[in-house]
């Protein structure tokens, strides 16, 4: 990589409830990198909660903000671990940015049924207006709409279901698998 080339980031993509934030935070700690969650960044930069974005400004405005925040994070010269919102990949420009060879993009993949069982608590739904009505149906629809986009940008696919069901510390187990996979791939794996 040339001296002026921006650093690559480790970026988590995947559906709501796949554990991008908790797993990402753990992986960042392990790699000794800063952890950044795009939803948290949007809320802190704009002073507006995610639910408010959807209710008052609409989804398109939220996607604009999300695209812009993520573009800035990916451009940052200090490497970090970034957890994206589940719908970030909807924007073609974001997918193009994620496909830059310097980033390592990890898709935490799971079936909508499994995800629904994990985000049934009310608190978990507060920042997820898209799941407000019938989460099971919404997750099926969103998964159908986004699956190919996640596949398009992912360097690594981690199937979280078997790892999580077989562990009493499910998110820790997924984070460990991510770290081991990144170790195995090494620097040479960067696209
Ligand atoms: C969304 C996912 C949420 C949040 C917003 C929209 C989506 O983030 O950005 O509610 O469209 O899938 P998480 O994936 O972190 O829950």
Short mmCIF file of N, CA and C and ligand atoms in Angstrom, two decimals:
data_model
loop_
_atom_site.label_atom_id
_atom_site.label_comp_id
_atom_site.label_asym_id
_atom_site.label_seq_id
_atom_site.Cartn_x
_atom_site.Cartn_y
_atom_site.Cartn_z
N UNK A 1 0.84 -1.21 0.00
CA UNK A 1 0.00 0.00 0.00
C UNK A 1 0.88 1.25 0.00
N UNK A 2 0.58 2.21 -0.87
CA UNK A 2 1.39 3.42 -0.93
C UNK A 2 1.24 4.25 0.33
N UNK A 3 2.17 5.17 0.54
CA UNK A 3 2.14 5.96 1.78
C UNK A 3 0.87 6.78 1.94
N UNK A 4 0.33 7.24 0.80
CA UNK A 4 -0.84 8.11 0.88
C UNK A 4 -2.16 7.36 0.82
N UNK A 5 -2.09 6.04 0.59
CA UNK A 5 -3.33 5.29 0.48
C UNK A 5 -4.03 5.23 1.82
N UNK A 6 -5.36 5.47 1.83
CA UNK A 6 -6.07 5.38 3.11
C UNK A 6 -6.06 3.95 3.62
N UNK A 7 -6.14 3.82 4.96
CA UNK A 7 -6.09 2.50 5.56
C UNK A 7 -7.37 1.74 5.26
N UNK A 8 -7.29 0.42 5.35
CA UNK A 8 -8.49 -0.39 5.21
C UNK A 8 -9.17 -0.57 6.56
N UNK A 9 -10.45 -0.79 6.52
CA UNK A 9 -11.22 -1.01 7.75
C UNK A 9 -11.82 -2.42 7.74
N UNK A 10 -12.07 -2.91 8.93
CA UNK A 10 -12.84 -4.15 9.05
C UNK A 10 -14.30 -3.73 9.21
N UNK A 11 -15.16 -4.18 8.30
CA UNK A 11 -16.54 -3.68 8.28
C UNK A 11 -17.53 -4.85 8.40
N UNK A 12 -18.45 -4.72 9.35
CA UNK A 12 -19.48 -5.75 9.52
C UNK A 12 -20.74 -5.34 8.79
N UNK A 13 -21.27 -6.27 7.98
CA UNK A 13 -22.57 -6.07 7.35
C UNK A 13 -23.46 -7.25 7.71
N UNK A 14 -24.76 -7.06 7.52
CA UNK A 14 -25.70 -8.14 7.80
C UNK A 14 -26.99 -7.57 8.37
N UNK A 15 -27.93 -8.44 8.52
CA UNK A 15 -29.27 -8.04 8.95
C UNK A 15 -29.30 -7.58 10.40
N UNK A 16 -30.38 -6.88 10.73
CA UNK A 16 -30.63 -6.50 12.12
C UNK A 16 -30.63 -7.76 12.99
N UNK A 17 -30.00 -7.67 14.14
CA UNK A 17 -30.02 -8.81 15.07
C UNK A 17 -28.91 -9.81 14.83
N UNK A 18 -28.06 -9.56 13.84
CA UNK A 18 -26.99 -10.53 13.58
C UNK A 18 -25.79 -10.33 14.51
N UNK A 19 -25.83 -9.26 15.30
CA UNK A 19 -24.77 -9.07 16.30
C UNK A 19 -23.60 -8.23 15.81
N UNK A 20 -23.80 -7.44 14.76
CA UNK A 20 -22.70 -6.64 14.21
C UNK A 20 -22.06 -5.74 15.26
N UNK A 21 -22.90 -5.13 16.09
CA UNK A 21 -22.36 -4.18 17.07
C UNK A 21 -21.59 -4.88 18.20
N UNK A 22 -22.20 -5.88 18.80
CA UNK A 22 -21.51 -6.55 19.92
C UNK A 22 -20.29 -7.33 19.44
N UNK A 23 -20.46 -8.02 18.32
CA UNK A 23 -19.32 -8.79 17.80
C UNK A 23 -18.22 -7.83 17.33
N UNK A 24 -18.64 -6.76 16.62
CA UNK A 24 -17.67 -5.78 16.13
C UNK A 24 -16.87 -5.16 17.27
N UNK A 25 -17.57 -4.84 18.35
CA UNK A 25 -16.89 -4.23 19.50
C UNK A 25 -15.81 -5.17 20.06
N UNK A 26 -16.16 -6.44 20.16
CA UNK A 26 -15.21 -7.42 20.69
C UNK A 26 -14.01 -7.58 19.75
N UNK A 27 -14.32 -7.66 18.44
CA UNK A 27 -13.24 -7.84 17.46
C UNK A 27 -12.30 -6.63 17.49
N UNK A 28 -12.88 -5.44 17.62
CA UNK A 28 -12.07 -4.22 17.68
C UNK A 28 -11.13 -4.27 18.88
N UNK A 29 -11.66 -4.70 20.01
CA UNK A 29 -10.84 -4.80 21.23
C UNK A 29 -9.69 -5.77 20.99
N UNK A 30 -10.01 -6.88 20.36
CA UNK A 30 -8.99 -7.89 20.10
C UNK A 30 -7.91 -7.36 19.15
N UNK A 31 -8.33 -6.61 18.14
CA UNK A 31 -7.36 -6.10 17.15
C UNK A 31 -6.73 -4.78 17.59
N UNK A 32 -7.19 -4.30 18.76
CA UNK A 32 -6.71 -3.02 19.28
C UNK A 32 -6.98 -1.87 18.30
N UNK A 33 -8.20 -1.87 17.77
CA UNK A 33 -8.63 -0.81 16.86
C UNK A 33 -9.84 -0.11 17.45
N UNK A 34 -10.09 1.10 16.98
CA UNK A 34 -11.29 1.82 17.43
C UNK A 34 -12.53 1.12 16.85
N UNK A 35 -13.62 1.10 17.62
CA UNK A 35 -14.87 0.55 17.12
C UNK A 35 -15.86 1.68 16.85
N UNK A 36 -16.51 1.63 15.69
CA UNK A 36 -17.49 2.66 15.34
C UNK A 36 -18.76 2.00 14.80
N UNK A 37 -19.90 2.41 15.36
CA UNK A 37 -21.19 1.91 14.90
C UNK A 37 -21.86 3.03 14.11
N UNK A 38 -22.29 2.76 12.89
CA UNK A 38 -22.81 3.85 12.06
C UNK A 38 -24.10 4.45 12.64
N UNK A 39 -24.97 3.58 13.19
CA UNK A 39 -26.21 4.11 13.80
C UNK A 39 -25.87 5.06 14.95
N UNK A 40 -24.95 4.64 15.81
CA UNK A 40 -24.57 5.49 16.95
C UNK A 40 -23.97 6.81 16.47
N UNK A 41 -23.20 6.71 15.38
CA UNK A 41 -22.58 7.93 14.83
C UNK A 41 -23.64 8.88 14.29
N UNK A 42 -24.62 8.30 13.57
CA UNK A 42 -25.70 9.14 13.02
C UNK A 42 -26.43 9.85 14.16
N UNK A 43 -26.73 9.10 15.23
CA UNK A 43 -27.46 9.69 16.36
C UNK A 43 -26.61 10.78 17.02
N UNK A 44 -25.33 10.51 17.24
CA UNK A 44 -24.53 11.51 17.96
C UNK A 44 -24.22 12.73 17.09
N UNK A 45 -24.03 12.53 15.79
CA UNK A 45 -23.73 13.67 14.91
C UNK A 45 -24.96 14.53 14.67
N UNK A 46 -26.12 13.89 14.52
CA UNK A 46 -27.33 14.66 14.16
C UNK A 46 -28.20 15.00 15.36
N UNK A 47 -27.96 14.34 16.50
CA UNK A 47 -28.79 14.57 17.67
C UNK A 47 -30.21 14.03 17.50
N UNK A 48 -30.38 13.13 16.56
CA UNK A 48 -31.71 12.59 16.27
C UNK A 48 -31.66 11.06 16.36
N UNK A 49 -32.56 10.48 17.15
CA UNK A 49 -32.60 9.02 17.29
C UNK A 49 -33.03 8.38 15.97
N UNK A 50 -32.67 7.08 15.79
CA UNK A 50 -33.01 6.38 14.55
C UNK A 50 -34.53 6.37 14.32
N UNK A 51 -35.27 6.09 15.39
CA UNK A 51 -36.74 6.05 15.26
C UNK A 51 -37.27 7.40 14.79
N UNK A 52 -36.66 8.47 15.30
CA UNK A 52 -37.07 9.83 14.91
C UNK A 52 -36.79 10.08 13.43
N UNK A 53 -35.62 9.60 12.97
CA UNK A 53 -35.27 9.75 11.56
C UNK A 53 -36.37 9.16 10.68
N UNK A 54 -36.76 7.94 11.01
CA UNK A 54 -37.76 7.27 10.19
C UNK A 54 -39.12 7.96 10.31
N UNK A 55 -39.50 8.34 11.54
CA UNK A 55 -40.83 8.91 11.76
C UNK A 55 -40.95 10.32 11.18
N UNK A 56 -39.91 11.14 11.36
CA UNK A 56 -40.04 12.56 10.99
C UNK A 56 -39.41 12.93 9.65
N UNK A 57 -38.35 12.25 9.30
CA UNK A 57 -37.66 12.62 8.05
C UNK A 57 -37.88 11.59 6.95
N UNK A 58 -38.20 10.37 7.33
CA UNK A 58 -38.44 9.32 6.34
C UNK A 58 -37.21 8.48 6.06
N UNK A 59 -37.44 7.31 5.49
CA UNK A 59 -36.33 6.38 5.27
C UNK A 59 -35.29 6.91 4.29
N UNK A 60 -35.74 7.61 3.24
CA UNK A 60 -34.78 8.09 2.24
C UNK A 60 -33.77 9.05 2.87
N UNK A 61 -34.28 9.96 3.71
CA UNK A 61 -33.38 10.91 4.39
C UNK A 61 -32.42 10.16 5.31
N UNK A 62 -32.93 9.14 6.00
CA UNK A 62 -32.05 8.34 6.85
C UNK A 62 -30.97 7.66 6.03
N UNK A 63 -31.35 7.10 4.87
CA UNK A 63 -30.36 6.41 4.01
C UNK A 63 -29.32 7.41 3.49
N UNK A 64 -29.74 8.64 3.23
CA UNK A 64 -28.78 9.67 2.79
C UNK A 64 -27.75 9.91 3.90
N UNK A 65 -28.27 10.07 5.12
CA UNK A 65 -27.37 10.33 6.26
C UNK A 65 -26.44 9.14 6.47
N UNK A 66 -27.01 7.95 6.39
CA UNK A 66 -26.24 6.72 6.60
C UNK A 66 -25.12 6.59 5.56
N UNK A 67 -25.49 6.88 4.30
CA UNK A 67 -24.49 6.77 3.22
C UNK A 67 -23.34 7.75 3.46
N UNK A 68 -23.71 8.96 3.85
CA UNK A 68 -22.69 9.99 4.06
C UNK A 68 -21.77 9.67 5.24
N UNK A 69 -22.38 9.25 6.34
CA UNK A 69 -21.59 8.91 7.53
C UNK A 69 -20.64 7.76 7.22
N UNK A 70 -21.15 6.75 6.54
CA UNK A 70 -20.33 5.58 6.23
C UNK A 70 -19.19 5.95 5.26
N UNK A 71 -19.49 6.80 4.29
CA UNK A 71 -18.45 7.22 3.34
C UNK A 71 -17.31 7.90 4.09
N UNK A 72 -17.66 8.75 5.05
CA UNK A 72 -16.62 9.45 5.82
C UNK A 72 -15.82 8.48 6.68
N UNK A 73 -16.51 7.53 7.30
CA UNK A 73 -15.81 6.56 8.14
C UNK A 73 -14.85 5.71 7.30
N UNK A 74 -15.31 5.31 6.12
CA UNK A 74 -14.47 4.44 5.28
C UNK A 74 -13.27 5.20 4.71
N UNK A 75 -13.41 6.50 4.59
CA UNK A 75 -12.32 7.34 4.08
C UNK A 75 -11.27 7.64 5.14
N UNK A 76 -11.63 7.44 6.40
CA UNK A 76 -10.71 7.81 7.49
C UNK A 76 -9.40 7.05 7.35
N UNK A 77 -8.31 7.74 7.65
CA UNK A 77 -7.00 7.14 7.41
C UNK A 77 -6.57 6.19 8.53
N UNK A 78 -7.18 6.32 9.72
CA UNK A 78 -6.84 5.39 10.79
C UNK A 78 -7.76 4.18 10.71
N UNK A 79 -7.17 2.97 10.64
CA UNK A 79 -8.02 1.78 10.52
C UNK A 79 -8.94 1.61 11.72
N UNK A 80 -10.13 1.11 11.48
CA UNK A 80 -11.08 0.90 12.57
C UNK A 80 -11.95 -0.31 12.23
N UNK A 81 -12.76 -0.69 13.20
CA UNK A 81 -13.78 -1.71 12.97
C UNK A 81 -15.12 -0.99 12.94
N UNK A 82 -15.88 -1.21 11.86
CA UNK A 82 -17.14 -0.47 11.66
C UNK A 82 -18.31 -1.45 11.59
N UNK A 83 -19.34 -1.19 12.41
CA UNK A 83 -20.59 -1.95 12.29
C UNK A 83 -21.59 -1.09 11.53
N UNK A 84 -22.08 -1.60 10.41
CA UNK A 84 -23.04 -0.84 9.60
C UNK A 84 -24.46 -1.20 9.99
N UNK A 85 -25.41 -0.33 9.69
CA UNK A 85 -26.82 -0.67 9.85
C UNK A 85 -27.20 -1.69 8.77
N UNK A 86 -28.20 -2.50 9.06
CA UNK A 86 -28.56 -3.59 8.15
C UNK A 86 -28.90 -3.15 6.74
N UNK A 87 -29.37 -1.90 6.59
CA UNK A 87 -29.78 -1.44 5.26
C UNK A 87 -28.73 -0.63 4.52
N UNK A 88 -27.56 -0.52 5.08
CA UNK A 88 -26.52 0.33 4.45
C UNK A 88 -26.18 -0.14 3.04
N UNK A 89 -26.26 -1.45 2.82
CA UNK A 89 -25.88 -2.00 1.51
C UNK A 89 -26.91 -1.71 0.42
N UNK A 90 -28.04 -1.11 0.80
CA UNK A 90 -29.05 -0.80 -0.21
C UNK A 90 -28.55 0.22 -1.21
N UNK A 91 -27.63 1.07 -0.78
CA UNK A 91 -27.11 2.11 -1.67
C UNK A 91 -25.96 1.57 -2.52
N UNK A 92 -26.11 1.69 -3.84
CA UNK A 92 -25.09 1.19 -4.76
C UNK A 92 -23.73 1.85 -4.49
N UNK A 93 -23.75 3.15 -4.19
CA UNK A 93 -22.49 3.87 -3.95
C UNK A 93 -21.78 3.30 -2.72
N UNK A 94 -22.56 2.92 -1.71
CA UNK A 94 -21.96 2.32 -0.52
C UNK A 94 -21.36 0.96 -0.85
N UNK A 95 -22.07 0.18 -1.66
CA UNK A 95 -21.53 -1.13 -2.03
C UNK A 95 -20.21 -0.97 -2.77
N UNK A 96 -20.14 0.02 -3.66
CA UNK A 96 -18.90 0.26 -4.39
C UNK A 96 -17.77 0.61 -3.42
N UNK A 97 -18.08 1.46 -2.44
CA UNK A 97 -17.05 1.85 -1.46
C UNK A 97 -16.59 0.63 -0.66
N UNK A 98 -17.55 -0.21 -0.28
CA UNK A 98 -17.21 -1.38 0.53
C UNK A 98 -16.34 -2.37 -0.25
N UNK A 99 -16.51 -2.37 -1.57
CA UNK A 99 -15.74 -3.31 -2.39
C UNK A 99 -14.31 -2.84 -2.65
N UNK A 100 -13.94 -1.67 -2.15
CA UNK A 100 -12.54 -1.22 -2.32
C UNK A 100 -11.63 -2.28 -1.71
N UNK A 101 -10.54 -2.62 -2.41
CA UNK A 101 -9.71 -3.74 -1.98
C UNK A 101 -9.11 -3.59 -0.58
N UNK A 102 -9.01 -2.38 -0.08
CA UNK A 102 -8.35 -2.22 1.22
C UNK A 102 -9.23 -2.64 2.40
N UNK A 103 -10.54 -2.72 2.21
CA UNK A 103 -11.41 -3.07 3.34
C UNK A 103 -11.63 -4.58 3.42
N UNK A 104 -11.85 -5.04 4.65
CA UNK A 104 -12.25 -6.44 4.82
C UNK A 104 -13.68 -6.44 5.35
N UNK A 105 -14.57 -6.91 4.52
CA UNK A 105 -16.00 -6.85 4.86
C UNK A 105 -16.49 -8.23 5.30
N UNK A 106 -17.11 -8.24 6.46
CA UNK A 106 -17.57 -9.51 7.05
C UNK A 106 -19.09 -9.51 7.14
N UNK A 107 -19.69 -10.50 6.54
CA UNK A 107 -21.16 -10.65 6.59
C UNK A 107 -21.51 -11.66 7.67
N UNK A 108 -22.21 -11.19 8.70
CA UNK A 108 -22.72 -12.10 9.73
C UNK A 108 -24.08 -12.59 9.23
N UNK A 109 -24.11 -13.83 8.75
CA UNK A 109 -25.30 -14.34 8.06
C UNK A 109 -26.14 -15.26 8.95
N UNK A 110 -27.44 -15.10 8.88
CA UNK A 110 -28.35 -15.98 9.62
C UNK A 110 -29.71 -15.95 8.95
N UNK A 111 -30.52 -16.95 9.23
CA UNK A 111 -31.86 -16.99 8.65
C UNK A 111 -32.75 -15.96 9.35
N UNK A 112 -33.76 -15.46 8.65
CA UNK A 112 -34.71 -14.52 9.28
C UNK A 112 -35.37 -15.11 10.53
N UNK A 113 -35.65 -16.40 10.52
CA UNK A 113 -36.29 -17.03 11.68
C UNK A 113 -35.39 -16.95 12.90
N UNK A 114 -34.13 -17.24 12.70
CA UNK A 114 -33.17 -17.18 13.81
C UNK A 114 -33.05 -15.74 14.32
N UNK A 115 -32.95 -14.80 13.39
CA UNK A 115 -32.81 -13.39 13.78
C UNK A 115 -34.03 -12.92 14.55
N UNK A 116 -35.20 -13.35 14.11
CA UNK A 116 -36.44 -12.94 14.78
C UNK A 116 -36.45 -13.44 16.23
N UNK A 117 -35.94 -14.64 16.44
CA UNK A 117 -35.94 -15.18 17.80
C UNK A 117 -34.99 -14.39 18.70
N UNK A 118 -34.06 -13.69 18.09
CA UNK A 118 -33.07 -12.95 18.89
C UNK A 118 -33.44 -11.49 19.14
N UNK A 119 -34.37 -10.97 18.34
CA UNK A 119 -34.67 -9.55 18.53
C UNK A 119 -36.12 -9.34 18.93
N UNK A 120 -36.62 -10.32 19.66
CA UNK A 120 -38.03 -10.22 20.04
C UNK A 120 -38.25 -9.25 21.20
N UNK A 121 -37.17 -8.94 21.95
CA UNK A 121 -37.39 -8.02 23.08
C UNK A 121 -37.66 -6.60 22.58
N UNK A 122 -38.54 -5.93 23.29
CA UNK A 122 -38.97 -4.59 22.90
C UNK A 122 -37.80 -3.61 22.77
N UNK A 123 -36.91 -3.65 23.75
CA UNK A 123 -35.80 -2.69 23.77
C UNK A 123 -34.96 -2.80 22.50
N UNK A 124 -34.81 -4.04 22.04
CA UNK A 124 -33.99 -4.27 20.85
C UNK A 124 -34.67 -3.69 19.60
N UNK A 125 -35.98 -3.49 19.68
CA UNK A 125 -36.71 -3.04 18.50
C UNK A 125 -36.79 -1.52 18.40
N UNK A 126 -36.44 -0.85 19.49
CA UNK A 126 -36.63 0.60 19.53
C UNK A 126 -35.91 1.32 18.39
N UNK A 127 -34.69 0.89 18.08
CA UNK A 127 -33.93 1.56 17.03
C UNK A 127 -34.18 0.91 15.67
N UNK A 128 -35.24 0.10 15.59
CA UNK A 128 -35.48 -0.64 14.35
C UNK A 128 -36.93 -0.49 13.90
N UNK A 129 -37.27 0.71 13.45
CA UNK A 129 -38.66 0.98 13.06
C UNK A 129 -39.17 0.03 11.99
N UNK A 130 -38.28 -0.51 11.17
CA UNK A 130 -38.72 -1.39 10.10
C UNK A 130 -39.31 -2.69 10.63
N UNK A 131 -39.06 -2.97 11.92
CA UNK A 131 -39.60 -4.20 12.51
C UNK A 131 -40.81 -3.94 13.39
N UNK A 132 -41.32 -2.72 13.32
CA UNK A 132 -42.37 -2.32 14.26
C UNK A 132 -43.64 -3.17 14.18
N UNK A 133 -44.06 -3.54 12.98
CA UNK A 133 -45.35 -4.21 12.86
C UNK A 133 -45.27 -5.72 13.07
N UNK A 134 -44.79 -6.41 12.04
CA UNK A 134 -44.66 -7.86 12.15
C UNK A 134 -43.21 -8.22 11.83
N UNK A 135 -42.37 -8.34 12.86
CA UNK A 135 -40.94 -8.54 12.63
C UNK A 135 -40.61 -9.77 11.80
N UNK A 136 -41.37 -10.86 12.00
CA UNK A 136 -41.06 -12.10 11.27
C UNK A 136 -41.22 -11.87 9.76
N UNK A 137 -42.33 -11.22 9.39
CA UNK A 137 -42.60 -10.95 7.98
C UNK A 137 -41.59 -9.94 7.43
N UNK A 138 -41.32 -8.89 8.22
CA UNK A 138 -40.39 -7.85 7.77
C UNK A 138 -38.99 -8.44 7.55
N UNK A 139 -38.55 -9.29 8.46
CA UNK A 139 -37.20 -9.86 8.32
C UNK A 139 -37.08 -10.74 7.08
N UNK A 140 -38.14 -11.49 6.79
CA UNK A 140 -38.15 -12.32 5.57
C UNK A 140 -38.00 -11.44 4.34
N UNK A 141 -38.79 -10.37 4.31
CA UNK A 141 -38.81 -9.47 3.15
C UNK A 141 -37.46 -8.77 2.98
N UNK A 142 -36.92 -8.28 4.09
CA UNK A 142 -35.64 -7.55 4.02
C UNK A 142 -34.50 -8.48 3.63
N UNK A 143 -34.55 -9.71 4.16
CA UNK A 143 -33.51 -10.69 3.83
C UNK A 143 -33.51 -10.99 2.33
N UNK A 144 -34.69 -11.17 1.80
CA UNK A 144 -34.87 -11.45 0.37
C UNK A 144 -34.30 -10.30 -0.47
N UNK A 145 -34.61 -9.09 -0.02
CA UNK A 145 -34.20 -7.88 -0.75
C UNK A 145 -32.68 -7.64 -0.68
N UNK A 146 -32.06 -8.06 0.43
CA UNK A 146 -30.67 -7.64 0.68
C UNK A 146 -29.61 -8.71 0.53
N UNK A 147 -30.02 -9.96 0.56
CA UNK A 147 -29.08 -11.08 0.58
C UNK A 147 -27.99 -10.94 -0.48
N UNK A 148 -28.41 -10.64 -1.70
CA UNK A 148 -27.43 -10.56 -2.80
C UNK A 148 -26.48 -9.38 -2.60
N UNK A 149 -26.97 -8.33 -1.97
CA UNK A 149 -26.11 -7.16 -1.73
C UNK A 149 -25.03 -7.48 -0.70
N UNK A 150 -25.43 -8.19 0.36
CA UNK A 150 -24.42 -8.59 1.36
C UNK A 150 -23.35 -9.48 0.68
N UNK A 151 -23.84 -10.40 -0.15
CA UNK A 151 -22.91 -11.33 -0.82
C UNK A 151 -21.95 -10.55 -1.74
N UNK A 152 -22.50 -9.51 -2.36
CA UNK A 152 -21.69 -8.72 -3.31
C UNK A 152 -20.50 -8.05 -2.62
N UNK A 153 -20.70 -7.58 -1.40
CA UNK A 153 -19.64 -6.79 -0.74
C UNK A 153 -18.76 -7.63 0.19
N UNK A 154 -19.21 -8.84 0.54
CA UNK A 154 -18.51 -9.59 1.60
C UNK A 154 -17.22 -10.25 1.12
N UNK A 155 -16.18 -10.10 1.92
CA UNK A 155 -14.96 -10.88 1.72
C UNK A 155 -15.05 -12.18 2.50
N UNK A 156 -15.76 -12.12 3.61
CA UNK A 156 -15.87 -13.26 4.52
C UNK A 156 -17.34 -13.41 4.91
N UNK A 157 -17.84 -14.65 4.87
CA UNK A 157 -19.21 -14.90 5.35
C UNK A 157 -19.12 -15.80 6.58
N UNK A 158 -19.69 -15.32 7.66
CA UNK A 158 -19.72 -16.13 8.88
C UNK A 158 -21.17 -16.53 9.14
N UNK A 159 -21.44 -17.82 9.12
CA UNK A 159 -22.78 -18.31 9.47
C UNK A 159 -22.87 -18.38 10.98
N UNK A 160 -23.63 -17.45 11.54
CA UNK A 160 -23.59 -17.30 13.00
C UNK A 160 -24.46 -18.34 13.73
N UNK A 161 -25.43 -18.89 13.04
CA UNK A 161 -26.41 -19.75 13.70
C UNK A 161 -25.79 -20.95 14.41
N UNK A 162 -24.99 -21.76 13.70
CA UNK A 162 -24.41 -22.92 14.38
C UNK A 162 -23.44 -22.52 15.50
N UNK A 163 -22.75 -21.41 15.31
CA UNK A 163 -21.78 -20.97 16.33
C UNK A 163 -22.53 -20.53 17.58
N UNK A 164 -23.61 -19.77 17.37
CA UNK A 164 -24.34 -19.22 18.52
C UNK A 164 -25.13 -20.27 19.27
N UNK A 165 -25.72 -21.20 18.53
CA UNK A 165 -26.55 -22.20 19.22
C UNK A 165 -25.67 -23.18 19.99
N UNK A 166 -24.43 -23.30 19.59
CA UNK A 166 -23.55 -24.27 20.26
C UNK A 166 -22.72 -23.65 21.37
N UNK A 167 -23.05 -22.43 21.81
CA UNK A 167 -22.19 -21.77 22.79
C UNK A 167 -23.00 -21.11 23.90
N UNK A 168 -22.45 -21.10 25.11
CA UNK A 168 -23.16 -20.37 26.18
C UNK A 168 -22.75 -18.89 26.16
N UNK A 169 -21.72 -18.54 25.38
CA UNK A 169 -21.38 -17.12 25.17
C UNK A 169 -21.37 -16.88 23.67
N UNK A 170 -22.58 -16.81 23.08
CA UNK A 170 -22.70 -16.83 21.62
C UNK A 170 -21.96 -15.72 20.89
N UNK A 171 -22.05 -14.49 21.40
CA UNK A 171 -21.42 -13.38 20.66
C UNK A 171 -19.90 -13.46 20.77
N UNK A 172 -19.45 -13.90 21.95
CA UNK A 172 -18.01 -14.08 22.14
C UNK A 172 -17.48 -15.14 21.17
N UNK A 173 -18.27 -16.21 20.99
CA UNK A 173 -17.86 -17.29 20.10
C UNK A 173 -17.79 -16.80 18.65
N UNK A 174 -18.76 -16.00 18.25
CA UNK A 174 -18.74 -15.47 16.87
C UNK A 174 -17.54 -14.54 16.70
N UNK A 175 -17.31 -13.68 17.70
CA UNK A 175 -16.17 -12.74 17.61
C UNK A 175 -14.86 -13.52 17.48
N UNK A 176 -14.74 -14.60 18.24
CA UNK A 176 -13.51 -15.40 18.18
C UNK A 176 -13.34 -16.01 16.79
N UNK A 177 -14.45 -16.48 16.22
CA UNK A 177 -14.38 -17.06 14.88
C UNK A 177 -13.96 -16.00 13.85
N UNK A 178 -14.47 -14.79 14.02
CA UNK A 178 -14.10 -13.70 13.10
C UNK A 178 -12.60 -13.41 13.22
N UNK A 179 -12.13 -13.31 14.47
CA UNK A 179 -10.71 -13.01 14.69
C UNK A 179 -9.83 -14.12 14.10
N UNK A 180 -10.22 -15.37 14.34
CA UNK A 180 -9.46 -16.50 13.79
C UNK A 180 -9.45 -16.47 12.27
N UNK A 181 -10.60 -16.14 11.68
CA UNK A 181 -10.69 -16.09 10.22
C UNK A 181 -9.81 -14.98 9.66
N UNK A 182 -9.86 -13.81 10.30
CA UNK A 182 -9.02 -12.70 9.84
C UNK A 182 -7.54 -13.06 9.97
N UNK A 183 -7.19 -13.75 11.05
CA UNK A 183 -5.80 -14.21 11.25
C UNK A 183 -5.39 -15.13 10.12
N UNK A 184 -6.27 -16.07 9.81
CA UNK A 184 -5.99 -17.05 8.77
C UNK A 184 -5.78 -16.37 7.42
N UNK A 185 -6.65 -15.38 7.17
CA UNK A 185 -6.57 -14.69 5.87
C UNK A 185 -5.32 -13.82 5.79
N UNK A 186 -4.98 -13.19 6.91
CA UNK A 186 -3.78 -12.36 6.95
C UNK A 186 -3.87 -11.16 6.03
N UNK A 187 -2.85 -10.38 6.03
CA UNK A 187 -2.84 -9.15 5.23
C UNK A 187 -2.97 -9.43 3.74
N UNK A 188 -2.40 -10.58 3.30
CA UNK A 188 -2.37 -10.91 1.88
C UNK A 188 -3.76 -11.12 1.30
N UNK A 189 -4.76 -11.28 2.20
CA UNK A 189 -6.10 -11.57 1.70
C UNK A 189 -6.84 -10.34 1.24
N UNK A 190 -6.31 -9.16 1.55
CA UNK A 190 -7.02 -7.94 1.14
C UNK A 190 -7.18 -7.91 -0.35
N UNK A 191 -8.43 -7.62 -0.77
CA UNK A 191 -8.67 -7.68 -2.21
C UNK A 191 -7.97 -6.56 -2.94
C1 LIG B 1 -31.91 -0.94 9.72
C2 LIG B 1 -31.07 -1.45 10.66
C3 LIG B 1 -30.75 -0.77 11.92
C4 LIG B 1 -30.93 0.75 11.74
C5 LIG B 1 -32.27 1.07 11.19
C6 LIG B 1 -32.52 0.42 9.83
C7 LIG B 1 -32.22 -1.74 8.49
O1 LIG B 1 -29.42 -1.06 12.31
O2 LIG B 1 -29.93 1.25 10.90
O3 LIG B 1 -33.25 0.67 12.09
O4 LIG B 1 -32.72 -1.16 7.53
O5 LIG B 1 -31.91 -2.95 8.48
P1 LIG B 1 -28.95 -2.51 12.88
O6 LIG B 1 -28.75 -3.41 11.71
O7 LIG B 1 -27.69 -2.20 13.59
O8 LIG B 1 -30.03 -2.97 13.78
#
